[in-house]
PDB file of C-alpha atoms in Angstrom:
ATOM      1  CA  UNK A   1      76.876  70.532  83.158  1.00  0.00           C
ATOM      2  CA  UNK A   2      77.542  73.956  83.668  1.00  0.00           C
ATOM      3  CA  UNK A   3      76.614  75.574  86.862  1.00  0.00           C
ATOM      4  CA  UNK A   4      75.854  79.510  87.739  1.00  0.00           C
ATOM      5  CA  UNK A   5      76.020  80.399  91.526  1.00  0.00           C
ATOM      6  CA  UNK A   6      74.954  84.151  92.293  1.00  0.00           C
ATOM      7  CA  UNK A   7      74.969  85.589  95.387  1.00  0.00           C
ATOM      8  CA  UNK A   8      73.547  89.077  95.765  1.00  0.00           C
ATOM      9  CA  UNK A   9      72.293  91.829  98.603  1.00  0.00           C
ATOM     10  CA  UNK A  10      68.661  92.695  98.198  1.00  0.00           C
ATOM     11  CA  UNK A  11      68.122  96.387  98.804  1.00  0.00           C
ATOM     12  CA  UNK A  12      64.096  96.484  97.500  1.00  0.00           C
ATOM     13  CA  UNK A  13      63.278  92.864  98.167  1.00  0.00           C
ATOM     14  CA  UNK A  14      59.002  93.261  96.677  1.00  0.00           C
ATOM     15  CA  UNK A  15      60.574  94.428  93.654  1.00  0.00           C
ATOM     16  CA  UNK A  16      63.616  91.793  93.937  1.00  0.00           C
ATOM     17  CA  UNK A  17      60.768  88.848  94.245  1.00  0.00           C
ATOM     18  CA  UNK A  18      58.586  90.964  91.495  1.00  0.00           C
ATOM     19  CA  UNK A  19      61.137  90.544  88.964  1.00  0.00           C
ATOM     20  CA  UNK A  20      62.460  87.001  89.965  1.00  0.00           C
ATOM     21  CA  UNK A  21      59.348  85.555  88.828  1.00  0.00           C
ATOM     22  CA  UNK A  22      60.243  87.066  85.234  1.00  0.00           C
ATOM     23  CA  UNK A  23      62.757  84.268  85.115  1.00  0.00           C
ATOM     24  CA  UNK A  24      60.128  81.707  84.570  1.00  0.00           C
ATOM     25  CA  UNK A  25      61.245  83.039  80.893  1.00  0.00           C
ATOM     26  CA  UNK A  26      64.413  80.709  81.196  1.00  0.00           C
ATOM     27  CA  UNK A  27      61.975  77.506  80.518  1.00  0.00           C
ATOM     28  CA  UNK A  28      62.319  77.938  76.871  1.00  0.00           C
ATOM     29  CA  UNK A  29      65.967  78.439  76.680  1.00  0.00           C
ATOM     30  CA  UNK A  30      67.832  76.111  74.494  1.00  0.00           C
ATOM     31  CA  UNK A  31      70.095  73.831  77.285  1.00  0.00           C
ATOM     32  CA  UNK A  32      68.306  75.393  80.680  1.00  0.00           C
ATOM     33  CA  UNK A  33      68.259  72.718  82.650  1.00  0.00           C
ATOM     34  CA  UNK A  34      66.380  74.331  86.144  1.00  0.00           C
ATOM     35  CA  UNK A  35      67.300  77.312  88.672  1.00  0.00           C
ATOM     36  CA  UNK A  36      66.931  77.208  92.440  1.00  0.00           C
ATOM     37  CA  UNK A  37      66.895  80.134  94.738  1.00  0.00           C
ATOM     38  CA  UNK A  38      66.144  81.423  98.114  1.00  0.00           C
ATOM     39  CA  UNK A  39      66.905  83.989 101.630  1.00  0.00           C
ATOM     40  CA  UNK A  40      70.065  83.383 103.639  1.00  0.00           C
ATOM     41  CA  UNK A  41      69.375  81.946 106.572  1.00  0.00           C
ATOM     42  CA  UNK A  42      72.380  83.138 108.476  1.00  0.00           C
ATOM     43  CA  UNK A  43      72.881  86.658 106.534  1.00  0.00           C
ATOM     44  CA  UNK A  44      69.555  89.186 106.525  1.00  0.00           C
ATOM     45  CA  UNK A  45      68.987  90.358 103.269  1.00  0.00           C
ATOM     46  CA  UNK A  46      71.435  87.767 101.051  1.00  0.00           C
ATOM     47  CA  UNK A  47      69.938  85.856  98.131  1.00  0.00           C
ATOM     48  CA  UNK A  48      71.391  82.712  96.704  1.00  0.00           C
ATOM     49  CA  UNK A  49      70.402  81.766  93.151  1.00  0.00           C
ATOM     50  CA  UNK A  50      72.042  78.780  91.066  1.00  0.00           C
ATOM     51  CA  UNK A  51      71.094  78.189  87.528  1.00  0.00           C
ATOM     52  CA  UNK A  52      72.315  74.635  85.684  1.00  0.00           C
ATOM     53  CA  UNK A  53      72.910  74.460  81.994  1.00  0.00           C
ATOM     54  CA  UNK A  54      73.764  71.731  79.566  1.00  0.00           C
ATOM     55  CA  UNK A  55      77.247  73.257  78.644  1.00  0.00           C
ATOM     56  CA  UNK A  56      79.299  76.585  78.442  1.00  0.00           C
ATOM     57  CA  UNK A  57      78.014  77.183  74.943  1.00  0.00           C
ATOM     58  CA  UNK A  58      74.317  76.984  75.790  1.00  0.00           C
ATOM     59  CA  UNK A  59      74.985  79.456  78.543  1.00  0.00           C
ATOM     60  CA  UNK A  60      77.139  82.010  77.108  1.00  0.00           C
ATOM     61  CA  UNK A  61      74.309  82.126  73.660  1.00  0.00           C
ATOM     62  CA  UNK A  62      71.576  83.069  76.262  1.00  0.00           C
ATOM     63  CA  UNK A  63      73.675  85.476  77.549  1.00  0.00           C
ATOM     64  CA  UNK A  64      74.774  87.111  74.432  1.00  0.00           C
ATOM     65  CA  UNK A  65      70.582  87.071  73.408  1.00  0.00           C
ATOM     66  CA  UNK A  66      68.087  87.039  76.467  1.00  0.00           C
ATOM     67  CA  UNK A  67      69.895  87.759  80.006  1.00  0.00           C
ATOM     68  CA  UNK A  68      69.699  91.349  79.733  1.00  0.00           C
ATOM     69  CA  UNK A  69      65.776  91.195  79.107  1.00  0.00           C
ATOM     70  CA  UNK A  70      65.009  88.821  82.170  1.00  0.00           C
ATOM     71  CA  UNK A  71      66.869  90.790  84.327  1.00  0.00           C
ATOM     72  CA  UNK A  72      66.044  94.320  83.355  1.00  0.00           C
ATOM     73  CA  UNK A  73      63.155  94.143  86.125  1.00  0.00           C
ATOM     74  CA  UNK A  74      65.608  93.509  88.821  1.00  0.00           C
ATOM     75  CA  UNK A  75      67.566  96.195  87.998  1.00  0.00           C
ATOM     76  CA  UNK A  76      67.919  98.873  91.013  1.00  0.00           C
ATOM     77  CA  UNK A  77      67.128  96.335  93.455  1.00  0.00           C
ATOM     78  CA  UNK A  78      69.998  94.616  94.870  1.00  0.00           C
ATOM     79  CA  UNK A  79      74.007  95.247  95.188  1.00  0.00           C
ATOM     80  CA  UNK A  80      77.193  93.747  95.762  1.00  0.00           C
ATOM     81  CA  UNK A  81      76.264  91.327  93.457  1.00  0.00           C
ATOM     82  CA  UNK A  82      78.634  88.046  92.808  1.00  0.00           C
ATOM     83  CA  UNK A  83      78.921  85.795  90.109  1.00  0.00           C
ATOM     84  CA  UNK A  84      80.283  82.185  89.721  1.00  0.00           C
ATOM     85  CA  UNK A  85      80.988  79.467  86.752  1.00  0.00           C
ATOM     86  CA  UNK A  86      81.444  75.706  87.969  1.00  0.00           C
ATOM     87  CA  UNK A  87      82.036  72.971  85.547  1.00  0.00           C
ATOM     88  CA  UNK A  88      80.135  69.801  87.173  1.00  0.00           C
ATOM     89  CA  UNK A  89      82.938  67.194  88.580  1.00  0.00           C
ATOM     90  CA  UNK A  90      81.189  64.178  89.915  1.00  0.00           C
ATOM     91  CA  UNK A  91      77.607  63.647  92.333  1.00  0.00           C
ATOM     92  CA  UNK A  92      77.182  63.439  95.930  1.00  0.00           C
ATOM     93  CA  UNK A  93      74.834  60.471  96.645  1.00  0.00           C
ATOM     94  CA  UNK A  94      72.880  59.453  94.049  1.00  0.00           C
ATOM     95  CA  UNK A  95      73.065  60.836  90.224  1.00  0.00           C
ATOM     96  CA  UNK A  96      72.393  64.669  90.239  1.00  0.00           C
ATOM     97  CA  UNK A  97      69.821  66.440  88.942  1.00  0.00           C
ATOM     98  CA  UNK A  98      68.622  69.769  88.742  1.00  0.00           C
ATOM     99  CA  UNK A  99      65.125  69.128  90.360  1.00  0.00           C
ATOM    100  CA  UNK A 100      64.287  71.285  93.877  1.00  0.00           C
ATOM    101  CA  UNK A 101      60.452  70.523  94.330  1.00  0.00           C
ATOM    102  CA  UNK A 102      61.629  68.274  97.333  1.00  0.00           C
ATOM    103  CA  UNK A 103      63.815  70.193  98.493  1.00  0.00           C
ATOM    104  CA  UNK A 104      63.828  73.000 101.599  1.00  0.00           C
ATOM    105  CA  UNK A 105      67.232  73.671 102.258  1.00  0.00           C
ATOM    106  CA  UNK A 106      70.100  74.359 100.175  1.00  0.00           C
ATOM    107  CA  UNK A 107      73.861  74.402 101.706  1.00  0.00           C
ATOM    108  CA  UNK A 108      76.800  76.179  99.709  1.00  0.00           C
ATOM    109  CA  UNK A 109      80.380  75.057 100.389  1.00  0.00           C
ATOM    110  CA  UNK A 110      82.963  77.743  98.319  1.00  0.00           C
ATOM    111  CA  UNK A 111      86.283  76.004  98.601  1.00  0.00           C
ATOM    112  CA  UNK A 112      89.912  78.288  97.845  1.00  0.00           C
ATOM    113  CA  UNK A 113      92.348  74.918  97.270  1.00  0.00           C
ATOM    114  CA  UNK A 114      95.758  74.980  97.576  1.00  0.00           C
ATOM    115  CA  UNK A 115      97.253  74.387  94.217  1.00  0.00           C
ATOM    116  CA  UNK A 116      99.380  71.409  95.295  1.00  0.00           C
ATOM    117  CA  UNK A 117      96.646  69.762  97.188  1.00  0.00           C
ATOM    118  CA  UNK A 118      93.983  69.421  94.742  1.00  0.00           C
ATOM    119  CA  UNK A 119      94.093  65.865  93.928  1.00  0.00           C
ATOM    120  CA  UNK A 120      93.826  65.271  98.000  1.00  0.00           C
ATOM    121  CA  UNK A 121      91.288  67.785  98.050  1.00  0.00           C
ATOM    122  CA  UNK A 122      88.993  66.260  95.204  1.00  0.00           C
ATOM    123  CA  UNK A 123      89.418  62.496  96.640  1.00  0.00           C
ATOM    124  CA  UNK A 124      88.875  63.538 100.048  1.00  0.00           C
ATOM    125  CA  UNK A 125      85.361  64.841  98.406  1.00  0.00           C
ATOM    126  CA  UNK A 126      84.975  61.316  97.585  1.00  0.00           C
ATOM    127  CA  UNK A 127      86.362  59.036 100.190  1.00  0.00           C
ATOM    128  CA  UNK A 128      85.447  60.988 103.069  1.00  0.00           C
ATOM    129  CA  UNK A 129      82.483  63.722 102.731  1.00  0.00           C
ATOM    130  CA  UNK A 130      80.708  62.749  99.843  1.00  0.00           C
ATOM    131  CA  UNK A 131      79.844  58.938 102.128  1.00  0.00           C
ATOM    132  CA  UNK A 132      79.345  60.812 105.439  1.00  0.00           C
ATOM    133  CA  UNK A 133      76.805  63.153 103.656  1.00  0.00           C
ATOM    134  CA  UNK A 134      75.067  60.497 101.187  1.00  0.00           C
ATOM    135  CA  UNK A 135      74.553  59.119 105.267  1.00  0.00           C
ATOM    136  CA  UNK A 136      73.435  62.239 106.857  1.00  0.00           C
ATOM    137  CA  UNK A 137      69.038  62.125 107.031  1.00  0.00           C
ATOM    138  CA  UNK A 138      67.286  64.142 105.216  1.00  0.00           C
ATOM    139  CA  UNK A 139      70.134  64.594 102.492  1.00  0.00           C
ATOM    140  CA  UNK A 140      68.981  64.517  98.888  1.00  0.00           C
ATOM    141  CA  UNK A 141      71.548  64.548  96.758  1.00  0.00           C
ATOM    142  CA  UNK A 142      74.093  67.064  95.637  1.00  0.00           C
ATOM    143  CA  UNK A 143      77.594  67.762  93.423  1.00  0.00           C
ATOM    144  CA  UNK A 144      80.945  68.719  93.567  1.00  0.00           C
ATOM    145  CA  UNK A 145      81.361  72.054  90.771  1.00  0.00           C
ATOM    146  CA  UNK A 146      84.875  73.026  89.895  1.00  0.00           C
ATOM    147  CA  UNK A 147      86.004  77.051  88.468  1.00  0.00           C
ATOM    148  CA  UNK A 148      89.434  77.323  86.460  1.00  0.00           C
ATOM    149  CA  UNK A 149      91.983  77.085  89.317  1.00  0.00           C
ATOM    150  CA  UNK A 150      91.517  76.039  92.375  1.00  0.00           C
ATOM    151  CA  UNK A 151      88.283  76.795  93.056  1.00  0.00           C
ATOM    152  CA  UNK A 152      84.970  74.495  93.928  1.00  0.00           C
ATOM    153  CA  UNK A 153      81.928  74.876  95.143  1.00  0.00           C
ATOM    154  CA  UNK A 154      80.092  72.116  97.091  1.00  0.00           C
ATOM    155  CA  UNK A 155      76.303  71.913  96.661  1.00  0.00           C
ATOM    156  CA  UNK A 156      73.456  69.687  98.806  1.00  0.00           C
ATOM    157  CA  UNK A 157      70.189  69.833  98.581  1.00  0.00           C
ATOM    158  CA  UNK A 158      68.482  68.523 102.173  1.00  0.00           C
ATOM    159  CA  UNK A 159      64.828  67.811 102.480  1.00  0.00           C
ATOM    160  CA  UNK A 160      64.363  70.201 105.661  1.00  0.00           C
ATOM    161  CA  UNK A 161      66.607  72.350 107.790  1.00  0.00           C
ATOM    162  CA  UNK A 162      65.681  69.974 111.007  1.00  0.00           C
ATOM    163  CA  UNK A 163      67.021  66.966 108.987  1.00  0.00           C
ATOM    164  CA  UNK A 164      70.205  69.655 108.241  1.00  0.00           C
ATOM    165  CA  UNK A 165      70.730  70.629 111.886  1.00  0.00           C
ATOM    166  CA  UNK A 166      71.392  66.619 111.945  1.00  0.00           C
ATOM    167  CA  UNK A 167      74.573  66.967 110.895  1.00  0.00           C
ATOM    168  CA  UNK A 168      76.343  68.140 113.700  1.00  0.00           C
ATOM    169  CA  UNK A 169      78.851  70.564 114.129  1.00  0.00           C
ATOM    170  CA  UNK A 170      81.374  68.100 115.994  1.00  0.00           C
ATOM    171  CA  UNK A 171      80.939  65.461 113.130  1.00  0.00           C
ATOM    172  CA  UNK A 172      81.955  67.994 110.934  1.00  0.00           C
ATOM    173  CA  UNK A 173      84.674  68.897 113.089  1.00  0.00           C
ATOM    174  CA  UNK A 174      85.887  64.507 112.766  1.00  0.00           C
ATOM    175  CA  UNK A 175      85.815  64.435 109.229  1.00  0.00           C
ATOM    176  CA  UNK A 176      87.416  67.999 108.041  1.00  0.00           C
ATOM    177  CA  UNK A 177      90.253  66.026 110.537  1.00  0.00           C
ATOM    178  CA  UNK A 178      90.248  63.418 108.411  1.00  0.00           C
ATOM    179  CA  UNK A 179      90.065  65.047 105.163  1.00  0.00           C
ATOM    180  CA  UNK A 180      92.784  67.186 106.484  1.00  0.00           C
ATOM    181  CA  UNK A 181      90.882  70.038 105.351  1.00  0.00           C
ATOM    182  CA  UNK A 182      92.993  72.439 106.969  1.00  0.00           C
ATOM    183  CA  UNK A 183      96.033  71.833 104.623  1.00  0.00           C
ATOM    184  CA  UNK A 184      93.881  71.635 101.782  1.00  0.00           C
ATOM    185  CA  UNK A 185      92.161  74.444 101.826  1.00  0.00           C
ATOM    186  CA  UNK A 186      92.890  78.576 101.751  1.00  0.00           C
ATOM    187  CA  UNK A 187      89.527  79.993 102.211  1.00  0.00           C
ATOM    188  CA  UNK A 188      86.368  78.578 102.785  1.00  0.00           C
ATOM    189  CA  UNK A 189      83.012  80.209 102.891  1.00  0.00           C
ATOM    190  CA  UNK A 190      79.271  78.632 103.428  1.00  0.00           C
ATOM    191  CA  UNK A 191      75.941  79.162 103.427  1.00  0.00           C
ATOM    192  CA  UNK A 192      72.530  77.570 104.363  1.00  0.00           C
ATOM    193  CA  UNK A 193      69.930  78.951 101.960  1.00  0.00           C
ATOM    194  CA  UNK A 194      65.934  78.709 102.843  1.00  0.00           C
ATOM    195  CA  UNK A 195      64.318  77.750  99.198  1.00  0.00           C
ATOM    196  CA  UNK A 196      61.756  79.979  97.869  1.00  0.00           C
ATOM    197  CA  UNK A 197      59.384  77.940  95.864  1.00  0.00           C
ATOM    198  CA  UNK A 198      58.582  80.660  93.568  1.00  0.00           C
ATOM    199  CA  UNK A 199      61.710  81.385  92.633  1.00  0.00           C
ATOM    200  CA  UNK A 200      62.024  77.612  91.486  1.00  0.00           C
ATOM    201  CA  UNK A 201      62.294  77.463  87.231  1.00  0.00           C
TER     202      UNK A 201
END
């Protein structure tokens, strides 16, 4: 599964929600698989968006053919726009699926690896993060996406942003220790995303 994370800065944000309801037009798009979206909740004015698609082909046809005309209503209405392409590695929790209508909250991990720590990186995922959130309440399920390189993004759905506030910032603090996070990792850059329901394909 191929996944498209967008981050943008919403200048005209009636128009910006106008025209995100024109992507209700992704439904009938040969291997669209859903779309999520929402506000920031740390950054005024941010907008997340991730799209999932069967495979790279899929994407990159409805991008050569219908992109341009979904979006054209958008146009004028945001900036600093940022685009990302994960290749799915492995679930978080239970099996993943592309399915937000129980979902409040999304969280965005974007994790810069250090090229010789990869492998540690990817089984830390496993062995230490992916248990301690499949534990946390209120988590849902999420994945583990990968970009050419050394670049992944982590992805969790949560059920509400009380049930996220749960997992507390010294527990996080205990396991990036154990997961040696620090010599795995460059750059790292989150965000907790409010849903919009309406943005929801």
């Amino acid at each position: 599964m191929l996944v498209k994370w967008i981050r943008l800065t919403v200048v005209d944000r009636r128009g910006f929600e106008r025209g995100q309801r024109k992507w209700a037009g992704l439904l009938g798009e040969p291997g669209f698989r859903g779309q999520c979206g929402g506000w920031s909740r740390t950054r005024p004015g941010v907008a997340h968006l991730v799209g999932f698609w069967e495979s790279r082909a899929f994407y990159d046809s409805f991008m050569a053919r219908s992109h341009d005309r979904l979006g054209a209503a958008q146009v004028g209405t945001y900036k600093d726009q940022q685009v990302r392409l994960f290749e799915h590695e492995f679930d978080v929790k239970v099996g993943f699926r592309p399915v937000f209508s129980d979902a409040d909250v999304l969280r965005l991990a974007h994790c810069q690896v250090q090229q010789d720590r990869v492998d540690h990186f990817m089984l830390m995922q496993e062995k230490v993060w992916n248990p301690a959130m499949a534990g946390s309440p209120g988590m849902l399920r999420g994945m583990l996406g990968r970009a050419p390189g050394e670049e992944f993004l982590v992805l969790s759905l949560w059920q509400s942003a009380a049930e996220r506030g749960k997992y507390r910032p010294e527990r996080v603090e205990r396991l990036a220790l154990r997961a040696q996070i620090a010599a795995d990792v460059r750059a790292i850059a989150g965000d907790v995303v409010q849903l919009e329901p309406s943005w929801t394909v």
